[in-house]
PDB file of C-alpha atoms in Angstrom:
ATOM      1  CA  UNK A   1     -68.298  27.126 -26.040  1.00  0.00           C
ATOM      2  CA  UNK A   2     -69.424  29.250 -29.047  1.00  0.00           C
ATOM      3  CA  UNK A   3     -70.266  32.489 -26.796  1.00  0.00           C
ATOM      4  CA  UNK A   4     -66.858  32.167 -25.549  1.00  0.00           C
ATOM      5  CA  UNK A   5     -64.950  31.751 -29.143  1.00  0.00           C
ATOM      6  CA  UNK A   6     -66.723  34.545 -30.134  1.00  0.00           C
ATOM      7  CA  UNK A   7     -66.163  37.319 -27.396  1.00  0.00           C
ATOM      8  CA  UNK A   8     -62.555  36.418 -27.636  1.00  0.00           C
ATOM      9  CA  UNK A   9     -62.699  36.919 -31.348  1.00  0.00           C
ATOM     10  CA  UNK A  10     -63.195  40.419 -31.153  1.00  0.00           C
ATOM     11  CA  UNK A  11     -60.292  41.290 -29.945  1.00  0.00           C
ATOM     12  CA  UNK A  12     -59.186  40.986 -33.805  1.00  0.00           C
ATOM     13  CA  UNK A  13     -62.144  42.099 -35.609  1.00  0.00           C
ATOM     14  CA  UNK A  14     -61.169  45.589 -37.483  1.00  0.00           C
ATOM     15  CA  UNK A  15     -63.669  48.277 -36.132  1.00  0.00           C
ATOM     16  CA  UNK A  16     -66.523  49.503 -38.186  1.00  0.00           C
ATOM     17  CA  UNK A  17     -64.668  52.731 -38.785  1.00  0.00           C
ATOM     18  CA  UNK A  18     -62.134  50.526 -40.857  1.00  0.00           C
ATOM     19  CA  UNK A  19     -64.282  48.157 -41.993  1.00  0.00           C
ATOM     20  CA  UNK A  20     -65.676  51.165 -44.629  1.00  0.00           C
ATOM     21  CA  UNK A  21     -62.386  52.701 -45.644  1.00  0.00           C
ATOM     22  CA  UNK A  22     -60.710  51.341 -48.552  1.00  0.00           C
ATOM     23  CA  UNK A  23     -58.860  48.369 -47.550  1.00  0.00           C
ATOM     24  CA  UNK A  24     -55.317  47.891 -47.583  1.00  0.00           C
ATOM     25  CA  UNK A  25     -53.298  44.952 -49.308  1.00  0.00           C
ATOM     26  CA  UNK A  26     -51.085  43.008 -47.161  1.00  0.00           C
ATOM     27  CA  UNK A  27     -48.131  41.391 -49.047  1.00  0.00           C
ATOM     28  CA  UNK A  28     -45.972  39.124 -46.990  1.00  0.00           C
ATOM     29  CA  UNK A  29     -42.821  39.380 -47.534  1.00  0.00           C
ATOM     30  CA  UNK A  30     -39.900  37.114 -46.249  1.00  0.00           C
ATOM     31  CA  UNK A  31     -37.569  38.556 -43.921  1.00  0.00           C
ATOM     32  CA  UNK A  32     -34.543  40.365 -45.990  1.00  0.00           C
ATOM     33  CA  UNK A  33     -31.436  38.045 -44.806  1.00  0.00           C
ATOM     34  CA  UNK A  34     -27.753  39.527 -44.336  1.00  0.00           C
ATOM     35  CA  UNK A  35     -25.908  36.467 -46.266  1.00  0.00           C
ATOM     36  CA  UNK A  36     -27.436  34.933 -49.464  1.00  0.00           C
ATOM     37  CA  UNK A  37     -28.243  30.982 -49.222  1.00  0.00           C
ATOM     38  CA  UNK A  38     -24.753  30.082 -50.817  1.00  0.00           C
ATOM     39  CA  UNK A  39     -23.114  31.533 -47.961  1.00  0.00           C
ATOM     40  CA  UNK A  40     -25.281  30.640 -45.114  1.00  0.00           C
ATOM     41  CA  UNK A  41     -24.907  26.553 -46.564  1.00  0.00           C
ATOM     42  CA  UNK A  42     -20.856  26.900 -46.466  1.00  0.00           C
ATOM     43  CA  UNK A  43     -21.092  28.377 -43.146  1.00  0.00           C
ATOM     44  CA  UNK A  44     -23.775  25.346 -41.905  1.00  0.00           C
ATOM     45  CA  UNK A  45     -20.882  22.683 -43.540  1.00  0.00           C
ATOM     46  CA  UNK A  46     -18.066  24.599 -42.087  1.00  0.00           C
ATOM     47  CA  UNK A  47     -20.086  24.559 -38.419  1.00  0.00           C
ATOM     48  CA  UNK A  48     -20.557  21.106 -39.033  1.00  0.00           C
ATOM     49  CA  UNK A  49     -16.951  20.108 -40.436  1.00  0.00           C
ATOM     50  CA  UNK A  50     -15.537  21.963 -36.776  1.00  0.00           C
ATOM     51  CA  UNK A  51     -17.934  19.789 -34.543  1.00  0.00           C
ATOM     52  CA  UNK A  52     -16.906  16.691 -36.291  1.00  0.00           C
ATOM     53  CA  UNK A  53     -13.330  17.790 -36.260  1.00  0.00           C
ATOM     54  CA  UNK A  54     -14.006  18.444 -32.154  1.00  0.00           C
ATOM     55  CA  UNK A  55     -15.799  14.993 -31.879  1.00  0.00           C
ATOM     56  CA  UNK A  56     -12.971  13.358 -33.194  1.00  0.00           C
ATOM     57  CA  UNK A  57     -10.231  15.003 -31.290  1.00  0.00           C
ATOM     58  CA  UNK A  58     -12.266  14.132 -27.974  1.00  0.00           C
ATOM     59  CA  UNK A  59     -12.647  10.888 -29.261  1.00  0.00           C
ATOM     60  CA  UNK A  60      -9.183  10.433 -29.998  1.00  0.00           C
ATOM     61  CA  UNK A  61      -7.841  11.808 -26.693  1.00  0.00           C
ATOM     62  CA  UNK A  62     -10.139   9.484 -24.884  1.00  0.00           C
ATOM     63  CA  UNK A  63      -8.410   6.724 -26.982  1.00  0.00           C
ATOM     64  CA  UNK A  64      -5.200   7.906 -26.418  1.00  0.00           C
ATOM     65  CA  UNK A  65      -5.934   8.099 -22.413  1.00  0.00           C
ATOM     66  CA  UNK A  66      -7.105   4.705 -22.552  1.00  0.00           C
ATOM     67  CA  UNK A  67      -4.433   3.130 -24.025  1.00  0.00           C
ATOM     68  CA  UNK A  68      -1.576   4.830 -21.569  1.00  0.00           C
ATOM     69  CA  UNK A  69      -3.760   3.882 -18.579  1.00  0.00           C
ATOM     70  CA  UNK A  70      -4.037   0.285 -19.698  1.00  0.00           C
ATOM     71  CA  UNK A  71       0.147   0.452 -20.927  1.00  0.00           C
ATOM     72  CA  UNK A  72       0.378   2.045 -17.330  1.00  0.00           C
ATOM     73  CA  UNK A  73      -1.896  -0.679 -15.279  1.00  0.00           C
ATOM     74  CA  UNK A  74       0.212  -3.394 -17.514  1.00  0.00           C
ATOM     75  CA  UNK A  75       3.343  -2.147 -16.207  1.00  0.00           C
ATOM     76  CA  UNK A  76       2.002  -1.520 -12.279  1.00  0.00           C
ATOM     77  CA  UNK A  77       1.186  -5.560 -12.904  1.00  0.00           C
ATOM     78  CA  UNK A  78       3.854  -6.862 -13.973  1.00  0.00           C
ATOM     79  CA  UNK A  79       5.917  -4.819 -11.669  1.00  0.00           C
ATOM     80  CA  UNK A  80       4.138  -6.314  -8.880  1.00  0.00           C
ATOM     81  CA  UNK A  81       4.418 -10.225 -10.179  1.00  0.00           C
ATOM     82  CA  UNK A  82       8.470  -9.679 -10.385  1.00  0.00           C
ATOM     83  CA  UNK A  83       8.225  -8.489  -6.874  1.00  0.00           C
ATOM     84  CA  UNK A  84       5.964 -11.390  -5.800  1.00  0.00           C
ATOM     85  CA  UNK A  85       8.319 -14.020  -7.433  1.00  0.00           C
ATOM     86  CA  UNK A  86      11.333 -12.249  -5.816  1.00  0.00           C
ATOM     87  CA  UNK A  87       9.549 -12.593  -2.574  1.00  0.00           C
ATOM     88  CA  UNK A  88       8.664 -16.174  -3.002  1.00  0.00           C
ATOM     89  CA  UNK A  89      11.875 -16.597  -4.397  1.00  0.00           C
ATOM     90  CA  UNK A  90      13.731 -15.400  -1.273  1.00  0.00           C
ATOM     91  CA  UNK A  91      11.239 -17.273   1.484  1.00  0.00           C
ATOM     92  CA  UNK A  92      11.981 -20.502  -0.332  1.00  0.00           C
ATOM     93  CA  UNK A  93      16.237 -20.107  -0.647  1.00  0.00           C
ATOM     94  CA  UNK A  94      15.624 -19.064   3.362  1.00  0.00           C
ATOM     95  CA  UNK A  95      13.280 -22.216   4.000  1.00  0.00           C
ATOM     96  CA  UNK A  96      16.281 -24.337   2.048  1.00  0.00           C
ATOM     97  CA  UNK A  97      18.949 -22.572   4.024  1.00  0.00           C
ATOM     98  CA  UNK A  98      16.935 -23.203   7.619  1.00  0.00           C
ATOM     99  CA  UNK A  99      16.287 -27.074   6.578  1.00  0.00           C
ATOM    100  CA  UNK A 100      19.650 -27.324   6.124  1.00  0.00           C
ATOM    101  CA  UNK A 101      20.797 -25.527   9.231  1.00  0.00           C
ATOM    102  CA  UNK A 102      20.145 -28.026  12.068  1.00  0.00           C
ATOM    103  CA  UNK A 103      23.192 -27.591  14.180  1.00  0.00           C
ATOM    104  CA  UNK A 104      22.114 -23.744  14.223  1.00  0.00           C
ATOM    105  CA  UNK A 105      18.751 -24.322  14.989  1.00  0.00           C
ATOM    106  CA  UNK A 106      19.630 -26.758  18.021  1.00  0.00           C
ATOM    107  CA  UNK A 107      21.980 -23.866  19.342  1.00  0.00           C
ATOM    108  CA  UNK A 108      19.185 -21.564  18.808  1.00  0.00           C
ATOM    109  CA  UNK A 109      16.762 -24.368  20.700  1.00  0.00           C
ATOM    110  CA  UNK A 110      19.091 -24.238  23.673  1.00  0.00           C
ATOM    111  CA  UNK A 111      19.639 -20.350  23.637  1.00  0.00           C
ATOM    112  CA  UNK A 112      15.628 -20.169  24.302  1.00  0.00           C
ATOM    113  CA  UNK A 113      16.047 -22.824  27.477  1.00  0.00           C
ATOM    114  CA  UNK A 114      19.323 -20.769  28.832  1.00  0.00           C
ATOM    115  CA  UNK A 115      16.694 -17.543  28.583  1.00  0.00           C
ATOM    116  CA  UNK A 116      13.930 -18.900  30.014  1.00  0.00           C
ATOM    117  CA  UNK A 117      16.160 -19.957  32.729  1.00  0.00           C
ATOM    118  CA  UNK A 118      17.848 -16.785  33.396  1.00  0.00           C
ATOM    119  CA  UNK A 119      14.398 -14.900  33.414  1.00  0.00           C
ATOM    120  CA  UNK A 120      12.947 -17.319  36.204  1.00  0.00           C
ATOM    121  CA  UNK A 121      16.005 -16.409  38.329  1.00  0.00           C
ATOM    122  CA  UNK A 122      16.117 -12.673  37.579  1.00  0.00           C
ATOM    123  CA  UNK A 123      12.119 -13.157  38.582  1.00  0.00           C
ATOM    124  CA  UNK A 124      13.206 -14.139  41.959  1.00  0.00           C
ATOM    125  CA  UNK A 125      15.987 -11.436  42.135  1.00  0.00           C
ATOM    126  CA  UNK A 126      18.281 -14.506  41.860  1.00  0.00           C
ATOM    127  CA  UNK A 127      21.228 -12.521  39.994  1.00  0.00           C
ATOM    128  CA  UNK A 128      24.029 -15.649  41.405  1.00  0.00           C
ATOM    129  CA  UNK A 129      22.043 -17.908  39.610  1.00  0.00           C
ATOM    130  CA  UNK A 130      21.247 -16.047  36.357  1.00  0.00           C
ATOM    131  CA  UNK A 131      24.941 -15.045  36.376  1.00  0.00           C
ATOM    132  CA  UNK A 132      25.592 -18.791  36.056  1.00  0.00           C
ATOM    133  CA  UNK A 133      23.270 -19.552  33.117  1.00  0.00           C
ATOM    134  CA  UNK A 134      24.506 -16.291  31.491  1.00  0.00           C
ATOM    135  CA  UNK A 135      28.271 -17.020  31.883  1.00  0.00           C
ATOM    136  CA  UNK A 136      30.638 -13.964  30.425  1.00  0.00           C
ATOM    137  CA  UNK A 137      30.517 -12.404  26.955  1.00  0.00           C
ATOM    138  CA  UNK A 138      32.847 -14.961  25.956  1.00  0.00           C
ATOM    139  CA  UNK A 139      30.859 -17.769  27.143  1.00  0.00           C
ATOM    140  CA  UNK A 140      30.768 -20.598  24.404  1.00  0.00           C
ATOM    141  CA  UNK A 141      27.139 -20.798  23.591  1.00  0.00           C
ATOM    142  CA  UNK A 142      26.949 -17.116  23.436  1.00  0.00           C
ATOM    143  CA  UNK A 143      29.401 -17.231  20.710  1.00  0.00           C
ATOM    144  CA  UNK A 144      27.858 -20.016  19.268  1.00  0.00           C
ATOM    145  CA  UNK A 145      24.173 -18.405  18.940  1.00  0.00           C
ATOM    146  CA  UNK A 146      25.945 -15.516  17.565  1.00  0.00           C
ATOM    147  CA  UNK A 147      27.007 -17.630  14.878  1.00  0.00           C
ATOM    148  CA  UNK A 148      23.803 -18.892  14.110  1.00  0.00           C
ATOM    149  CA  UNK A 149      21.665 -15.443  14.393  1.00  0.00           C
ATOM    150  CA  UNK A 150      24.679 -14.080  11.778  1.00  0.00           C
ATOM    151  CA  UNK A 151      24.115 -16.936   8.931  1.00  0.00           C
ATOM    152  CA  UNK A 152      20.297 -16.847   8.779  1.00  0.00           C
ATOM    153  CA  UNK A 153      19.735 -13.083   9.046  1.00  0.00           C
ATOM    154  CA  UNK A 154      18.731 -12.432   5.565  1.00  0.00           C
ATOM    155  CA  UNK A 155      17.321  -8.863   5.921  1.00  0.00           C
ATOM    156  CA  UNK A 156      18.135  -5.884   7.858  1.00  0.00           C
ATOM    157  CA  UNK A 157      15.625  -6.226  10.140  1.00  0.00           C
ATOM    158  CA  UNK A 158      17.175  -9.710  11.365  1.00  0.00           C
ATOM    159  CA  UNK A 159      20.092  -8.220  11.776  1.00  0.00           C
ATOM    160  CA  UNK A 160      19.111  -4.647  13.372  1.00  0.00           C
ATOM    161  CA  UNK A 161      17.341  -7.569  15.998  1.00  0.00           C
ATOM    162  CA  UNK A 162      20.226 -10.044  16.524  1.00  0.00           C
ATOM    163  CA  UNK A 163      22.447  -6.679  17.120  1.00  0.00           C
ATOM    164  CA  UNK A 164      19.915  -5.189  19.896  1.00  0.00           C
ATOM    165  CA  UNK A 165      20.192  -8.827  21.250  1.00  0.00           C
ATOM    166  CA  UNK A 166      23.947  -9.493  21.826  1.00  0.00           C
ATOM    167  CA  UNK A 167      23.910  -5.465  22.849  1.00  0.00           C
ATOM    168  CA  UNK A 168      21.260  -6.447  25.633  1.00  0.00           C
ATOM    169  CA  UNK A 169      22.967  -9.455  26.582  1.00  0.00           C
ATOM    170  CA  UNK A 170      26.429  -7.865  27.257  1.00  0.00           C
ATOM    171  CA  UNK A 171      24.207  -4.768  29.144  1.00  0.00           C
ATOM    172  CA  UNK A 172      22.796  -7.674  31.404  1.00  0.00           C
ATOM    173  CA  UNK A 173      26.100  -9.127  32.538  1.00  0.00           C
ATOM    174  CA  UNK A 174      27.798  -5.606  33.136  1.00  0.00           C
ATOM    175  CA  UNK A 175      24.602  -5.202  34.972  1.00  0.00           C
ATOM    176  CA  UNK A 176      24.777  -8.594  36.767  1.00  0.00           C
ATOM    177  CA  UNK A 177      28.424  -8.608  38.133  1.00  0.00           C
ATOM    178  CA  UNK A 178      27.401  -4.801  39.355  1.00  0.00           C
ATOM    179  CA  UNK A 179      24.308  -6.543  41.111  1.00  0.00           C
ATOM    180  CA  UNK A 180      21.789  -4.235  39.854  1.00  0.00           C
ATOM    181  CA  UNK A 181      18.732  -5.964  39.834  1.00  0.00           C
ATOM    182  CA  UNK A 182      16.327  -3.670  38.131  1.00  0.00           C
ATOM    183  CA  UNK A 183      18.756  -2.993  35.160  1.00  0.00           C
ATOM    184  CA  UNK A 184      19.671  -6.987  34.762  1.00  0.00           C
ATOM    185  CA  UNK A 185      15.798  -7.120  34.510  1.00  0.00           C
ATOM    186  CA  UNK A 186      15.492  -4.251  31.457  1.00  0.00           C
ATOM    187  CA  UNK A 187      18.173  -5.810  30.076  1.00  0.00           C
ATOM    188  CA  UNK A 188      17.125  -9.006  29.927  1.00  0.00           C
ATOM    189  CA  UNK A 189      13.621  -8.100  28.683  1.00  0.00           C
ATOM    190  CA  UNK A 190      15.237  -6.059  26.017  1.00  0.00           C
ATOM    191  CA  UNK A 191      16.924  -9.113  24.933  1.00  0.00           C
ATOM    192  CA  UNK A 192      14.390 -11.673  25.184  1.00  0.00           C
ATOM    193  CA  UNK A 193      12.192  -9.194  23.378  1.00  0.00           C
ATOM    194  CA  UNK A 194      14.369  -8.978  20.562  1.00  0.00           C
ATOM    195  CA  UNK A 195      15.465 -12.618  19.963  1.00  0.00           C
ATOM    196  CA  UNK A 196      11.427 -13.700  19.443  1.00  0.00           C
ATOM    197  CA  UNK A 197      11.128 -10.963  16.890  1.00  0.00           C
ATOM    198  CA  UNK A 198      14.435 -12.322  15.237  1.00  0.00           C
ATOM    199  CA  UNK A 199      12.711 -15.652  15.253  1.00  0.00           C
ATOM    200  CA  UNK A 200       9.511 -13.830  13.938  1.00  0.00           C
ATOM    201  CA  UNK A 201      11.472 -12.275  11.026  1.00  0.00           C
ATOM    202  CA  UNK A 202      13.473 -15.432  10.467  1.00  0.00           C
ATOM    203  CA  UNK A 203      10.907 -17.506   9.950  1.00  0.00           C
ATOM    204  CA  UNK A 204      12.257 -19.861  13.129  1.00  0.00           C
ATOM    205  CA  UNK A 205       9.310 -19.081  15.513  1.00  0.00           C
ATOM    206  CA  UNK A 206       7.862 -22.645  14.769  1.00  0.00           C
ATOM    207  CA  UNK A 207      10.278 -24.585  15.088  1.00  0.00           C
ATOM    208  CA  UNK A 208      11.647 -23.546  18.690  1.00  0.00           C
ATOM    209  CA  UNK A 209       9.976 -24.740  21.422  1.00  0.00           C
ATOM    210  CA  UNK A 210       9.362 -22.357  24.492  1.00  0.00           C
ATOM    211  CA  UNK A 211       8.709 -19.019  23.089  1.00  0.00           C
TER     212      UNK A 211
END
């Protein structure tokens, strides 16, 4: 250990040659500095004074962001518990309008029979028999289940479906007294198809029997 501190030492031992000349005086002397203190202290507090200012501003912001988001998320809420209590609103004046609405519902109850029938006949290619379940467009339970599809269609949808229905219907019985077999058969899916989403829509799907 002490050969090795020692070799390395004299790299910065003078040699001899200076070691006899007269030696010199080294004064240390602090580095000569641009700004006296005075100034270099007002420009450490102004420094400090602008990152406190920034801190603040960012704090501030942050704050401000905050508080819109939340104002924001408060308004997205109670946005969406008006909609939920006009939703639940509407179902229950519909339930109270179908509870009351037996005679349409038994028309409705016998409109799904009268299909059923007509699409076991058309099955068979039976159009003499469907065209006597069906009757004409002015048939009286036609116009009755009209009746009843036009006072508990709430939305559009109900009605865009109870329109498609009737428009099916009258297709089948031009197609029927034409004897076309295939297009009674479209027809008649067409129609069947949209009456069970009617009663879908409606809310009537559980209270008919046969779909």
């Amino acid at each position: 250990m002490a050969t090795f501190l020692l070799s390395n030492a004299k790299v910065f031992l003078p040699s001899s040659s200076t070691l006899h000349t007269q030696p010199q005086q080294t004064v240390c002397r602090a580095a000569p500095s641009n700004e006296p203190p005075s100034s270099i202290a007002v420009t450490s507090r102004r420094s400090i004074s602008l990152s406190l200012t920034s801190a603040a501003a960012a704090l501030l912001l942050a704050a401000n962001y905050k508080a819109d988001a939340a104002i924001l998320e408060a308004d997205d809420d109670e946005e969406l518990l008006e909609k939920v209590k006009r939703d639940r609103k509407k179902r229950l004046d519909r339930q109270g309008v179908i509870n009351s609405s037996t005679k349409e519902t038994a028309l409705l109850q016998d409109a799904v029979y009268k299909l059923s029938k007509i699409g076991q006949a058309l099955e068979s290619n039976n159009l003499s028999e469907a065209s006597s379940v069906l009757g004409s467009s002015n048939t009286e339970w036609l116009q009755k289940v009209n009746s009843a599809l036009d006072k508990l269609s709430y939305g559009e949808e109900e009605k865009t479906e109870a329109d498609i229905f009737n428009s099916s219907l009258a297709s089948l019985i031009s197609s029927i007294s034409q004897n076309d077999v295939e297009a009674s058969k479209i027809a008649f899916v067409t129609s069947a198809t949209a009456f069970e989403k009617w009663t879908t829509l409606s809310g009537l799907s559980e209270r008919l029997k046969g779909l």
